[in-house]
mmCIF file of C-alpha atoms in Angstrom:
data_model
loop_
_atom_site.group_PDB
_atom_site.id
_atom_site.type_symbol
_atom_site.label_atom_id
_atom_site.label_comp_id
_atom_site.label_asym_id
_atom_site.label_seq_id
_atom_site.Cartn_x
_atom_site.Cartn_y
_atom_site.Cartn_z
ATOM 1 C CA MET A 1 291.237 179.252 196.237
ATOM 2 C CA ARG A 2 293.241 177.614 193.418
ATOM 3 C CA ASP A 3 296.147 180.040 193.790
ATOM 4 C CA ALA A 4 296.106 180.412 197.566
ATOM 5 C CA GLY A 5 299.285 179.877 199.510
ATOM 6 C CA THR A 6 301.073 180.561 202.774
ATOM 7 C CA LEU A 7 304.780 180.346 203.535
ATOM 8 C CA ARG A 8 306.213 180.519 207.034
ATOM 9 C CA VAL A 9 309.983 180.733 206.710
ATOM 10 C CA ALA A 10 312.899 181.673 208.926
ATOM 11 C CA PRO A 11 313.906 185.352 208.727
ATOM 12 C CA ARG A 12 317.319 184.123 207.583
ATOM 13 C CA VAL A 13 318.158 180.993 205.612
ATOM 14 C CA HIS A 14 321.788 180.447 204.594
ATOM 15 C CA PHE A 15 322.833 177.574 202.335
ATOM 16 C CA GLY A 16 326.200 176.453 200.970
ATOM 17 C CA PHE A 17 329.567 174.977 201.770
ATOM 18 C CA GLY A 18 331.112 177.151 204.491
ATOM 19 C CA ALA A 19 327.797 178.707 205.552
ATOM 20 C CA ARG A 20 328.499 177.582 209.142
ATOM 21 C CA SER A 21 331.037 180.395 209.338
ATOM 22 C CA GLN A 22 328.101 182.790 209.638
ATOM 23 C CA LEU A 23 327.387 181.450 213.106
ATOM 24 C CA PRO A 24 329.731 183.692 215.185
ATOM 25 C CA VAL A 25 328.362 186.752 213.370
ATOM 26 C CA LEU A 26 324.865 185.906 214.588
ATOM 27 C CA LEU A 27 325.641 185.200 218.254
ATOM 28 C CA SER A 28 325.214 187.724 221.044
ATOM 29 C CA GLY A 29 324.398 187.634 224.731
ATOM 30 C CA ARG A 30 323.950 184.361 226.580
ATOM 31 C CA VAL A 31 324.099 181.374 224.234
ATOM 32 C CA LEU A 32 322.826 177.875 224.924
ATOM 33 C CA ALA A 33 323.872 175.239 222.401
ATOM 34 C CA VAL A 34 321.834 172.034 222.052
ATOM 35 C CA VAL A 35 324.192 169.556 220.425
ATOM 36 C CA ASP A 36 323.997 165.901 219.405
ATOM 37 C CA PRO A 37 326.286 164.042 221.832
ATOM 38 C CA PHE A 38 328.286 162.415 219.021
ATOM 39 C CA LEU A 39 329.335 165.923 217.883
ATOM 40 C CA LEU A 40 331.248 166.695 221.073
ATOM 41 C CA GLY A 41 334.740 167.553 219.907
ATOM 42 C CA HIS A 42 333.588 168.435 216.370
ATOM 43 C CA PRO A 43 335.315 171.564 214.967
ATOM 44 C CA VAL A 44 331.948 173.264 214.380
ATOM 45 C CA LEU A 45 331.632 173.703 218.147
ATOM 46 C CA ASP A 46 334.662 176.020 218.076
ATOM 47 C CA LEU A 47 332.366 178.584 216.444
ATOM 48 C CA LEU A 48 330.227 178.762 219.597
ATOM 49 C CA GLY A 49 332.641 180.762 221.744
ATOM 50 C CA ASP A 50 331.751 180.498 225.430
ATOM 51 C CA ALA A 51 328.262 179.079 224.850
ATOM 52 C CA ARG A 52 326.866 176.668 227.411
ATOM 53 C CA ILE A 53 326.645 173.198 225.837
ATOM 54 C CA HIS A 54 323.679 170.881 226.391
ATOM 55 C CA SER A 55 324.379 167.493 224.807
ATOM 56 C CA ASP A 56 321.936 165.295 226.716
ATOM 57 C CA VAL A 57 319.795 164.711 223.638
ATOM 58 C CA THR A 58 318.075 161.343 223.922
ATOM 59 C CA PRO A 59 316.864 159.551 220.760
ATOM 60 C CA GLU A 60 313.088 159.708 220.282
ATOM 61 C CA LEU A 61 313.019 162.739 222.642
ATOM 62 C CA PRO A 62 311.228 161.412 225.747
ATOM 63 C CA VAL A 63 309.102 164.289 226.957
ATOM 64 C CA GLY A 64 310.422 164.092 230.532
ATOM 65 C CA THR A 65 313.970 164.837 229.442
ATOM 66 C CA LEU A 66 312.780 167.922 227.588
ATOM 67 C CA ASP A 67 310.750 169.234 230.515
ATOM 68 C CA GLU A 68 313.888 168.962 232.647
ATOM 69 C CA ALA A 69 316.101 170.596 230.022
ATOM 70 C CA GLY A 70 313.565 173.371 229.545
ATOM 71 C CA SER A 71 313.543 174.107 233.264
ATOM 72 C CA LEU A 72 317.343 174.367 233.299
ATOM 73 C CA ALA A 73 317.270 176.622 230.254
ATOM 74 C CA ARG A 74 314.750 178.920 231.898
ATOM 75 C CA THR A 75 317.138 179.344 234.830
ATOM 76 C CA PHE A 76 320.044 180.034 232.467
ATOM 77 C CA ALA A 77 317.908 182.548 230.512
ATOM 78 C CA PRO A 78 319.620 182.341 227.109
ATOM 79 C CA ASP A 79 319.298 185.129 224.576
ATOM 80 C CA VAL A 80 319.669 182.615 221.750
ATOM 81 C CA ILE A 81 319.695 178.824 221.391
ATOM 82 C CA VAL A 82 321.899 177.163 218.791
ATOM 83 C CA ALA A 83 320.862 173.698 217.581
ATOM 84 C CA ILE A 84 323.497 171.496 215.933
ATOM 85 C CA GLY A 85 322.771 167.923 214.905
ATOM 86 C CA GLY A 86 320.110 165.736 213.358
ATOM 87 C CA GLY A 87 316.365 166.107 213.614
ATOM 88 C CA SER A 88 316.226 165.104 217.283
ATOM 89 C CA ALA A 89 318.702 167.797 218.332
ATOM 90 C CA LEU A 90 316.903 170.444 216.282
ATOM 91 C CA ASP A 91 313.482 169.460 217.634
ATOM 92 C CA ALA A 92 314.877 169.381 221.177
ATOM 93 C CA ALA A 93 316.260 172.901 220.785
ATOM 94 C CA LYS A 94 312.923 174.215 219.515
ATOM 95 C CA LEU A 95 311.083 172.747 222.493
ATOM 96 C CA ILE A 96 313.707 173.875 225.007
ATOM 97 C CA ALA A 97 313.314 177.356 223.522
ATOM 98 C CA LEU A 98 309.567 177.033 224.132
ATOM 99 C CA LEU A 99 309.991 175.977 227.764
ATOM 100 C CA ALA A 100 312.634 178.638 228.399
ATOM 101 C CA THR A 101 309.941 181.204 227.596
ATOM 102 C CA HIS A 102 306.575 179.702 228.565
ATOM 103 C CA ASP A 103 305.467 177.607 231.518
ATOM 104 C CA GLY A 104 305.609 173.826 231.247
ATOM 105 C CA PRO A 105 304.932 171.018 231.166
ATOM 106 C CA LEU A 106 305.415 170.400 227.484
ATOM 107 C CA SER A 107 302.186 168.411 227.291
ATOM 108 C CA ARG A 108 300.290 171.717 227.544
ATOM 109 C CA TYR A 109 301.286 172.403 223.961
ATOM 110 C CA TYR A 110 300.527 169.074 222.273
ATOM 111 C CA GLY A 111 298.659 169.763 219.063
ATOM 112 C CA GLU A 112 298.421 172.885 216.915
ATOM 113 C CA ASN A 113 298.558 176.614 217.611
ATOM 114 C CA LEU A 114 298.783 176.243 221.401
ATOM 115 C CA VAL A 115 302.117 178.020 221.870
ATOM 116 C CA PRO A 116 301.022 181.441 223.181
ATOM 117 C CA GLY A 117 303.779 183.613 221.752
ATOM 118 C CA PRO A 118 307.387 183.936 220.579
ATOM 119 C CA VAL A 119 310.081 181.674 222.024
ATOM 120 C CA VAL A 120 313.819 182.147 222.494
ATOM 121 C CA PRO A 121 315.303 182.561 218.988
ATOM 122 C CA VAL A 122 316.806 179.360 217.593
ATOM 123 C CA ILE A 123 319.689 179.133 215.130
ATOM 124 C CA ALA A 124 319.563 175.677 213.527
ATOM 125 C CA LEU A 125 322.471 173.894 211.843
ATOM 126 C CA PRO A 126 321.448 170.423 210.607
ATOM 127 C CA THR A 127 324.087 167.708 210.259
ATOM 128 C CA THR A 128 321.761 165.392 208.331
ATOM 129 C CA ALA A 129 319.801 166.083 205.162
ATOM 130 C CA GLY A 130 316.230 164.969 205.593
ATOM 131 C CA THR A 131 314.098 166.206 208.450
ATOM 132 C CA GLY A 132 313.841 169.843 207.379
ATOM 133 C CA SER A 133 313.402 170.726 211.064
ATOM 134 C CA GLU A 134 315.609 173.795 210.594
ATOM 135 C CA VAL A 135 312.760 175.517 208.729
ATOM 136 C CA THR A 136 309.568 173.862 209.996
ATOM 137 C CA PRO A 137 307.000 174.815 212.660
ATOM 138 C CA VAL A 138 306.785 171.372 214.292
ATOM 139 C CA ALA A 139 308.704 169.248 216.788
ATOM 140 C CA VAL A 140 307.913 165.643 217.702
ATOM 141 C CA VAL A 141 308.382 163.942 221.086
ATOM 142 C CA SER A 142 307.648 160.550 222.597
ATOM 143 C CA ASP A 143 305.391 160.398 225.623
ATOM 144 C CA PRO A 144 305.227 157.205 227.727
ATOM 145 C CA ASP A 145 301.521 157.825 228.285
ATOM 146 C CA ARG A 146 300.831 157.586 224.552
ATOM 147 C CA GLU A 147 301.356 154.771 222.056
ATOM 148 C CA LEU A 148 302.592 157.057 219.311
ATOM 149 C CA LYS A 149 304.825 160.086 219.046
ATOM 150 C CA VAL A 150 303.100 163.414 219.484
ATOM 151 C CA GLY A 151 303.723 166.708 217.715
ATOM 152 C CA ILE A 152 303.765 170.305 218.863
ATOM 153 C CA SER A 153 303.051 172.636 215.948
ATOM 154 C CA SER A 154 303.187 176.414 215.945
ATOM 155 C CA PRO A 155 304.551 179.150 213.694
ATOM 156 C CA PHE A 156 306.471 180.321 216.777
ATOM 157 C CA LEU A 157 308.624 177.165 216.541
ATOM 158 C CA VAL A 158 310.114 178.066 213.156
ATOM 159 C CA PRO A 159 313.802 178.784 213.881
ATOM 160 C CA ALA A 160 314.966 182.372 213.515
ATOM 161 C CA VAL A 161 317.946 181.312 211.420
ATOM 162 C CA ALA A 162 318.633 178.170 209.378
ATOM 163 C CA ILE A 163 322.243 177.519 208.365
ATOM 164 C CA VAL A 164 322.457 174.557 205.996
ATOM 165 C CA ASP A 165 326.106 173.736 205.306
ATOM 166 C CA PRO A 166 326.493 170.512 203.281
ATOM 167 C CA GLU A 167 329.949 170.086 204.828
ATOM 168 C CA LEU A 168 328.255 169.172 208.117
ATOM 169 C CA THR A 169 326.520 166.205 206.462
ATOM 170 C CA MET A 170 329.735 164.680 205.087
ATOM 171 C CA GLY A 171 330.263 162.454 208.104
ATOM 172 C CA ALA A 172 326.733 161.054 208.284
ATOM 173 C CA PRO A 173 326.561 157.230 208.235
ATOM 174 C CA THR A 174 325.299 155.648 205.034
ATOM 175 C CA THR A 175 322.002 154.519 206.545
ATOM 176 C CA VAL A 176 321.348 157.978 207.990
ATOM 177 C CA THR A 177 322.003 159.531 204.577
ATOM 178 C CA ALA A 178 319.656 157.020 202.952
ATOM 179 C CA TYR A 179 316.748 157.128 205.382
ATOM 180 C CA SER A 180 316.823 160.861 206.040
ATOM 181 C CA GLY A 181 317.214 161.569 202.329
ATOM 182 C CA ILE A 182 314.277 159.417 201.264
ATOM 183 C CA ASP A 183 312.186 161.043 204.003
ATOM 184 C CA ALA A 184 312.971 164.407 202.408
ATOM 185 C CA LEU A 185 311.685 163.061 199.086
ATOM 186 C CA VAL A 186 308.499 161.926 200.861
ATOM 187 C CA HIS A 187 308.149 165.434 202.305
ATOM 188 C CA ALA A 188 308.296 166.852 198.790
ATOM 189 C CA ALA A 189 305.844 164.288 197.386
ATOM 190 C CA GLU A 190 303.283 164.662 200.172
ATOM 191 C CA SER A 191 303.557 168.439 200.110
ATOM 192 C CA PHE A 192 302.926 168.516 196.362
ATOM 193 C CA THR A 193 299.997 166.085 196.535
ATOM 194 C CA ALA A 194 298.352 167.550 199.664
ATOM 195 C CA ARG A 195 294.627 168.230 199.859
ATOM 196 C CA ARG A 196 293.474 171.743 199.040
ATOM 197 C CA LEU A 197 291.948 173.131 202.241
ATOM 198 C CA ASP A 198 289.187 175.728 202.311
ATOM 199 C CA LEU A 199 290.960 178.435 204.309
ATOM 200 C CA ASP A 200 289.112 181.074 206.271
ATOM 201 C CA TRP A 201 291.329 184.126 205.949
ATOM 202 C CA SER A 202 289.427 185.932 208.710
ATOM 203 C CA ALA A 203 290.344 183.314 211.340
ATOM 204 C CA GLU A 204 293.536 181.865 212.765
ATOM 205 C CA LEU A 205 294.947 179.572 210.108
ATOM 206 C CA PRO A 206 295.889 175.982 210.789
ATOM 207 C CA VAL A 207 299.634 175.483 211.068
ATOM 208 C CA PHE A 208 299.583 173.278 207.962
ATOM 209 C CA THR A 209 297.440 174.755 205.231
ATOM 210 C CA GLY A 210 297.283 171.997 202.621
ATOM 211 C CA ARG A 211 297.896 172.394 198.886
ATOM 212 C CA ASN A 212 299.797 175.575 198.502
ATOM 213 C CA ALA A 213 300.565 177.585 195.368
ATOM 214 C CA LEU A 214 303.706 179.038 196.954
ATOM 215 C CA ALA A 215 305.071 175.709 198.188
ATOM 216 C CA GLU A 216 304.439 173.702 194.988
ATOM 217 C CA PRO A 217 307.521 174.934 193.098
ATOM 218 C CA LEU A 218 309.670 174.279 196.169
ATOM 219 C CA ALA A 219 308.466 170.677 196.340
ATOM 220 C CA LEU A 220 309.171 170.096 192.660
ATOM 221 C CA ARG A 221 312.656 171.609 192.884
ATOM 222 C CA ALA A 222 313.336 169.455 195.941
ATOM 223 C CA ALA A 223 312.466 166.357 193.913
ATOM 224 C CA ALA A 224 314.700 167.484 191.063
ATOM 225 C CA HIS A 225 317.675 167.716 193.445
ATOM 226 C CA LEU A 226 316.964 164.579 195.470
ATOM 227 C CA GLY A 227 315.932 162.138 192.748
ATOM 228 C CA PRO A 228 319.220 161.963 190.810
ATOM 229 C CA TRP A 229 321.583 162.660 193.683
ATOM 230 C CA LEU A 230 320.385 160.747 196.729
ATOM 231 C CA PRO A 231 321.604 157.383 195.366
ATOM 232 C CA VAL A 232 324.974 158.998 194.606
ATOM 233 C CA ALA A 233 325.290 160.389 198.138
ATOM 234 C CA VAL A 234 324.586 156.920 199.549
ATOM 235 C CA ARG A 235 326.917 155.138 197.125
ATOM 236 C CA ALA A 236 329.732 157.708 197.352
ATOM 237 C CA PRO A 237 329.520 159.465 200.752
ATOM 238 C CA GLY A 238 332.499 161.696 199.963
ATOM 239 C CA ASP A 239 330.963 163.133 196.777
ATOM 240 C CA ARG A 240 330.631 166.838 197.597
ATOM 241 C CA ARG A 241 328.289 167.598 194.706
ATOM 242 C CA ALA A 242 325.932 164.841 195.826
ATOM 243 C CA ARG A 243 325.986 166.080 199.429
ATOM 244 C CA GLU A 244 325.246 169.607 198.221
ATOM 245 C CA GLU A 245 322.344 168.516 196.042
ATOM 246 C CA VAL A 246 320.762 166.344 198.730
ATOM 247 C CA ALA A 247 321.136 169.048 201.384
ATOM 248 C CA LYS A 248 319.531 171.575 199.049
ATOM 249 C CA GLY A 249 316.694 169.189 198.232
ATOM 250 C CA SER A 250 316.075 168.494 201.904
ATOM 251 C CA LEU A 251 315.960 172.210 202.702
ATOM 252 C CA LEU A 252 313.516 172.955 199.882
ATOM 253 C CA ALA A 253 311.322 170.014 200.885
ATOM 254 C CA GLY A 254 311.302 171.299 204.471
ATOM 255 C CA LEU A 255 310.235 174.745 203.303
ATOM 256 C CA ALA A 256 307.464 173.125 201.264
ATOM 257 C CA PHE A 257 305.975 170.741 203.818
ATOM 258 C CA GLY A 258 306.473 173.199 206.675
ATOM 259 C CA SER A 259 303.615 175.125 205.096
ATOM 260 C CA THR A 260 301.474 172.403 203.529
ATOM 261 C CA GLY A 261 301.935 169.472 205.905
ATOM 262 C CA THR A 262 302.418 165.774 205.138
ATOM 263 C CA HIS A 263 299.839 163.006 204.989
ATOM 264 C CA LEU A 264 299.410 159.258 204.465
ATOM 265 C CA CYS A 265 302.984 157.942 204.552
ATOM 266 C CA HIS A 266 303.626 159.793 207.787
ATOM 267 C CA ALA A 267 300.329 158.828 209.403
ATOM 268 C CA LEU A 268 301.046 155.154 208.750
ATOM 269 C CA GLN A 269 304.725 155.289 209.631
ATOM 270 C CA TYR A 270 304.203 156.403 213.208
ATOM 271 C CA PRO A 271 302.523 153.151 214.311
ATOM 272 C CA ILE A 272 304.791 151.088 212.039
ATOM 273 C CA GLY A 273 307.900 152.714 213.493
ATOM 274 C CA ALA A 274 306.652 152.194 217.043
ATOM 275 C CA LEU A 275 305.897 148.539 216.321
ATOM 276 C CA THR A 276 309.091 147.637 214.449
ATOM 277 C CA LYS A 277 311.556 150.097 216.048
ATOM 278 C CA THR A 278 312.724 151.065 212.563
ATOM 279 C CA PRO A 279 313.891 154.536 211.466
ATOM 280 C CA HIS A 280 311.280 157.084 210.487
ATOM 281 C CA GLY A 281 312.597 157.666 206.969
ATOM 282 C CA LEU A 282 312.801 153.951 206.259
ATOM 283 C CA GLY A 283 309.076 153.668 206.948
ATOM 284 C CA THR A 284 307.932 156.722 205.004
ATOM 285 C CA GLY A 285 310.156 155.846 202.054
ATOM 286 C CA LEU A 286 308.955 152.242 202.007
ATOM 287 C CA LEU A 287 305.324 153.369 201.945
ATOM 288 C CA LEU A 288 305.548 156.071 199.281
ATOM 289 C CA PRO A 289 305.313 153.729 196.228
ATOM 290 C CA TYR A 290 302.149 152.227 197.730
ATOM 291 C CA VAL A 291 300.511 155.584 198.517
ATOM 292 C CA LEU A 292 301.127 157.440 195.252
ATOM 293 C CA PRO A 293 299.006 155.130 193.030
ATOM 294 C CA LEU A 294 295.903 156.169 195.009
ATOM 295 C CA LEU A 295 296.420 159.884 194.432
ATOM 296 C CA ASP A 296 295.548 162.276 191.603
ATOM 297 C CA PRO A 297 297.381 160.795 188.591
ATOM 298 C CA ASP A 298 298.023 164.239 187.112
ATOM 299 C CA ARG A 299 299.759 165.414 190.286
ATOM 300 C CA VAL A 300 301.753 162.206 190.535
ATOM 301 C CA SER A 301 302.734 162.511 186.877
ATOM 302 C CA GLU A 302 303.905 166.096 187.376
ATOM 303 C CA PHE A 303 305.961 164.998 190.359
ATOM 304 C CA GLY A 304 307.448 162.280 188.169
ATOM 305 C CA VAL A 305 308.505 164.878 185.604
ATOM 306 C CA ALA A 306 310.438 166.647 188.374
ATOM 307 C CA LEU A 307 312.164 163.328 189.032
ATOM 308 C CA GLY A 308 312.974 163.061 185.324
ATOM 309 C CA THR A 309 310.554 160.279 184.450
ATOM 310 C CA ASP A 310 307.011 159.535 183.318
ATOM 311 C CA ASP A 311 306.726 156.837 186.001
ATOM 312 C CA ALA A 312 307.049 158.422 189.442
ATOM 313 C CA VAL A 313 306.150 155.245 191.315
ATOM 314 C CA GLY A 314 308.654 153.130 189.430
ATOM 315 C CA ARG A 315 311.403 155.712 189.866
ATOM 316 C CA ILE A 316 310.847 155.984 193.612
ATOM 317 C CA ALA A 317 310.882 152.194 193.940
ATOM 318 C CA GLU A 318 314.158 152.223 191.987
ATOM 319 C CA ILE A 319 315.648 154.847 194.324
ATOM 320 C CA ASN A 320 314.566 152.785 197.323
ATOM 321 C CA ARG A 321 316.333 149.723 195.952
ATOM 322 C CA ALA A 322 319.462 151.725 195.228
ATOM 323 C CA ILE A 323 319.745 153.129 198.752
ATOM 324 C CA GLY A 324 318.668 150.070 200.712
ATOM 325 C CA VAL A 325 315.073 150.855 201.698
ATOM 326 C CA PRO A 326 313.166 147.546 202.116
ATOM 327 C CA ALA A 327 310.492 146.845 199.525
ATOM 328 C CA SER A 328 307.809 145.457 201.842
ATOM 329 C CA LEU A 329 306.505 145.674 205.370
ATOM 330 C CA SER A 330 307.170 141.965 205.792
ATOM 331 C CA ASP A 331 310.867 142.748 205.301
ATOM 332 C CA ILE A 332 310.820 144.774 208.536
ATOM 333 C CA GLY A 333 308.868 142.219 210.540
ATOM 334 C CA VAL A 334 305.264 143.360 210.148
ATOM 335 C CA ARG A 335 302.689 140.538 210.156
ATOM 336 C CA ARG A 336 299.322 140.485 208.399
ATOM 337 C CA ASP A 337 297.428 140.184 211.693
ATOM 338 C CA GLN A 338 298.991 143.479 212.847
ATOM 339 C CA LEU A 339 297.639 145.540 209.950
ATOM 340 C CA PRO A 340 294.223 146.368 211.470
ATOM 341 C CA ARG A 341 295.865 147.738 214.623
ATOM 342 C CA ILE A 342 298.281 149.823 212.552
ATOM 343 C CA ALA A 343 295.366 151.249 210.560
ATOM 344 C CA ASP A 344 293.419 152.060 213.723
ATOM 345 C CA LEU A 345 296.385 153.874 215.255
ATOM 346 C CA ALA A 346 296.998 155.803 212.046
ATOM 347 C CA LEU A 347 293.379 156.984 212.105
ATOM 348 C CA GLY A 348 294.278 158.861 215.281
ATOM 349 C CA SER A 349 296.689 161.122 213.368
ATOM 350 C CA ALA A 350 293.973 163.648 212.587
ATOM 351 C CA ARG A 351 296.373 166.459 211.660
ATOM 352 C CA LEU A 352 298.105 164.323 209.030
ATOM 353 C CA LEU A 353 294.975 162.719 207.642
ATOM 354 C CA ALA A 354 293.317 166.129 207.239
ATOM 355 C CA ILE A 355 295.964 166.883 204.612
ATOM 356 C CA ALA A 356 295.427 163.608 202.706
ATOM 357 C CA PRO A 357 294.078 164.263 199.192
ATOM 358 C CA ILE A 358 291.770 161.215 199.367
ATOM 359 C CA ASP A 359 289.276 160.168 202.003
ATOM 360 C CA PRO A 360 291.537 158.319 204.487
ATOM 361 C CA THR A 361 289.099 155.646 205.605
ATOM 362 C CA ARG A 362 290.156 152.554 207.508
ATOM 363 C CA GLU A 363 289.614 150.544 204.327
ATOM 364 C CA VAL A 364 291.950 152.822 202.345
ATOM 365 C CA LEU A 365 294.656 152.543 205.006
ATOM 366 C CA LEU A 366 294.300 148.763 205.091
ATOM 367 C CA ASP A 367 294.579 148.632 201.304
ATOM 368 C CA ILE A 368 297.878 150.554 201.423
ATOM 369 C CA LEU A 369 299.175 148.347 204.224
ATOM 370 C CA THR A 370 298.150 145.112 202.502
ATOM 371 C CA ARG A 371 299.886 146.029 199.270
ATOM 372 C CA ALA A 372 302.961 147.219 201.196
ATOM 373 C CA LEU A 373 303.046 143.921 203.094
ATOM 374 C CA ARG A 374 303.049 141.936 199.854
ATOM 375 C CA GLY A 375 305.695 144.178 198.277
#
């Protein structure tokens, strides 16, 4: 199985300055646009024609708001859904597309491979460079009945078209650029270091298939784009080359982890983010220098080469400092007595931990957390 691999990609992926101009060419029939509310009035919306606009996208995506939006979409019966915005808007559009096609509530589909068939086609235009949601088979919601966010994963959730235009990221706030960009680098690192799963080709495959010969070069190229250019994009937000490089790196990282999955940084971030109310990318980026030393040194070294160094951990810590990611969990308000609870909650992220390349015991998680607390 050393050379096994699976890629699930959108039928169309367009990248480059001006790529958004493809949008009118792709639209037909009844169009529903799911748009971040802060984009109302943005010139990109002029490309939508007479589409119906849904801009009630709530941060963290409470599941109740999506059930309601999905019901309205089913009544409207769109032929295509356009998603424009950050990761929340893109995830919302994917789940509204699901509920416009299949019966709710959304909780029926929590987990993997539970979506029964195709959904309304989604055309995704990200305005941030980091989540990779425009090319991935997963969307994440918050459910008041659960302590942590919950994912819905299915190949049917991969958008039909991804249009990545770096121009749309030019207005992103500095912290959004930093935290979403470092999350993209974590996606690349965790994809490249994922566990090799023993796949049964005669059965339905898991959505995330672990170490992947087809995704590996994508993860390394993502690192090569993100490593040198993310600090530039944060320091000089108007630098078009930096925005292009970071957007390209984010897209490639999304293509990589959308097939392999992510692991320890993400499993630990979910309880940390819930506890501290800090951005997702801040948490994953903070944790990465404390996770990598536990992994296969050859894989970590090869990832470092993609970053242009023989010290991947040191380089990532340097990038974090340059873009304003805190160095320790204590910097974001985590206390030592909270670490056992964080570890216990992370142990519940079975999908993520299954991809971890080491045995993710409670002791291992506590070791990562303890070192991250000290900084």
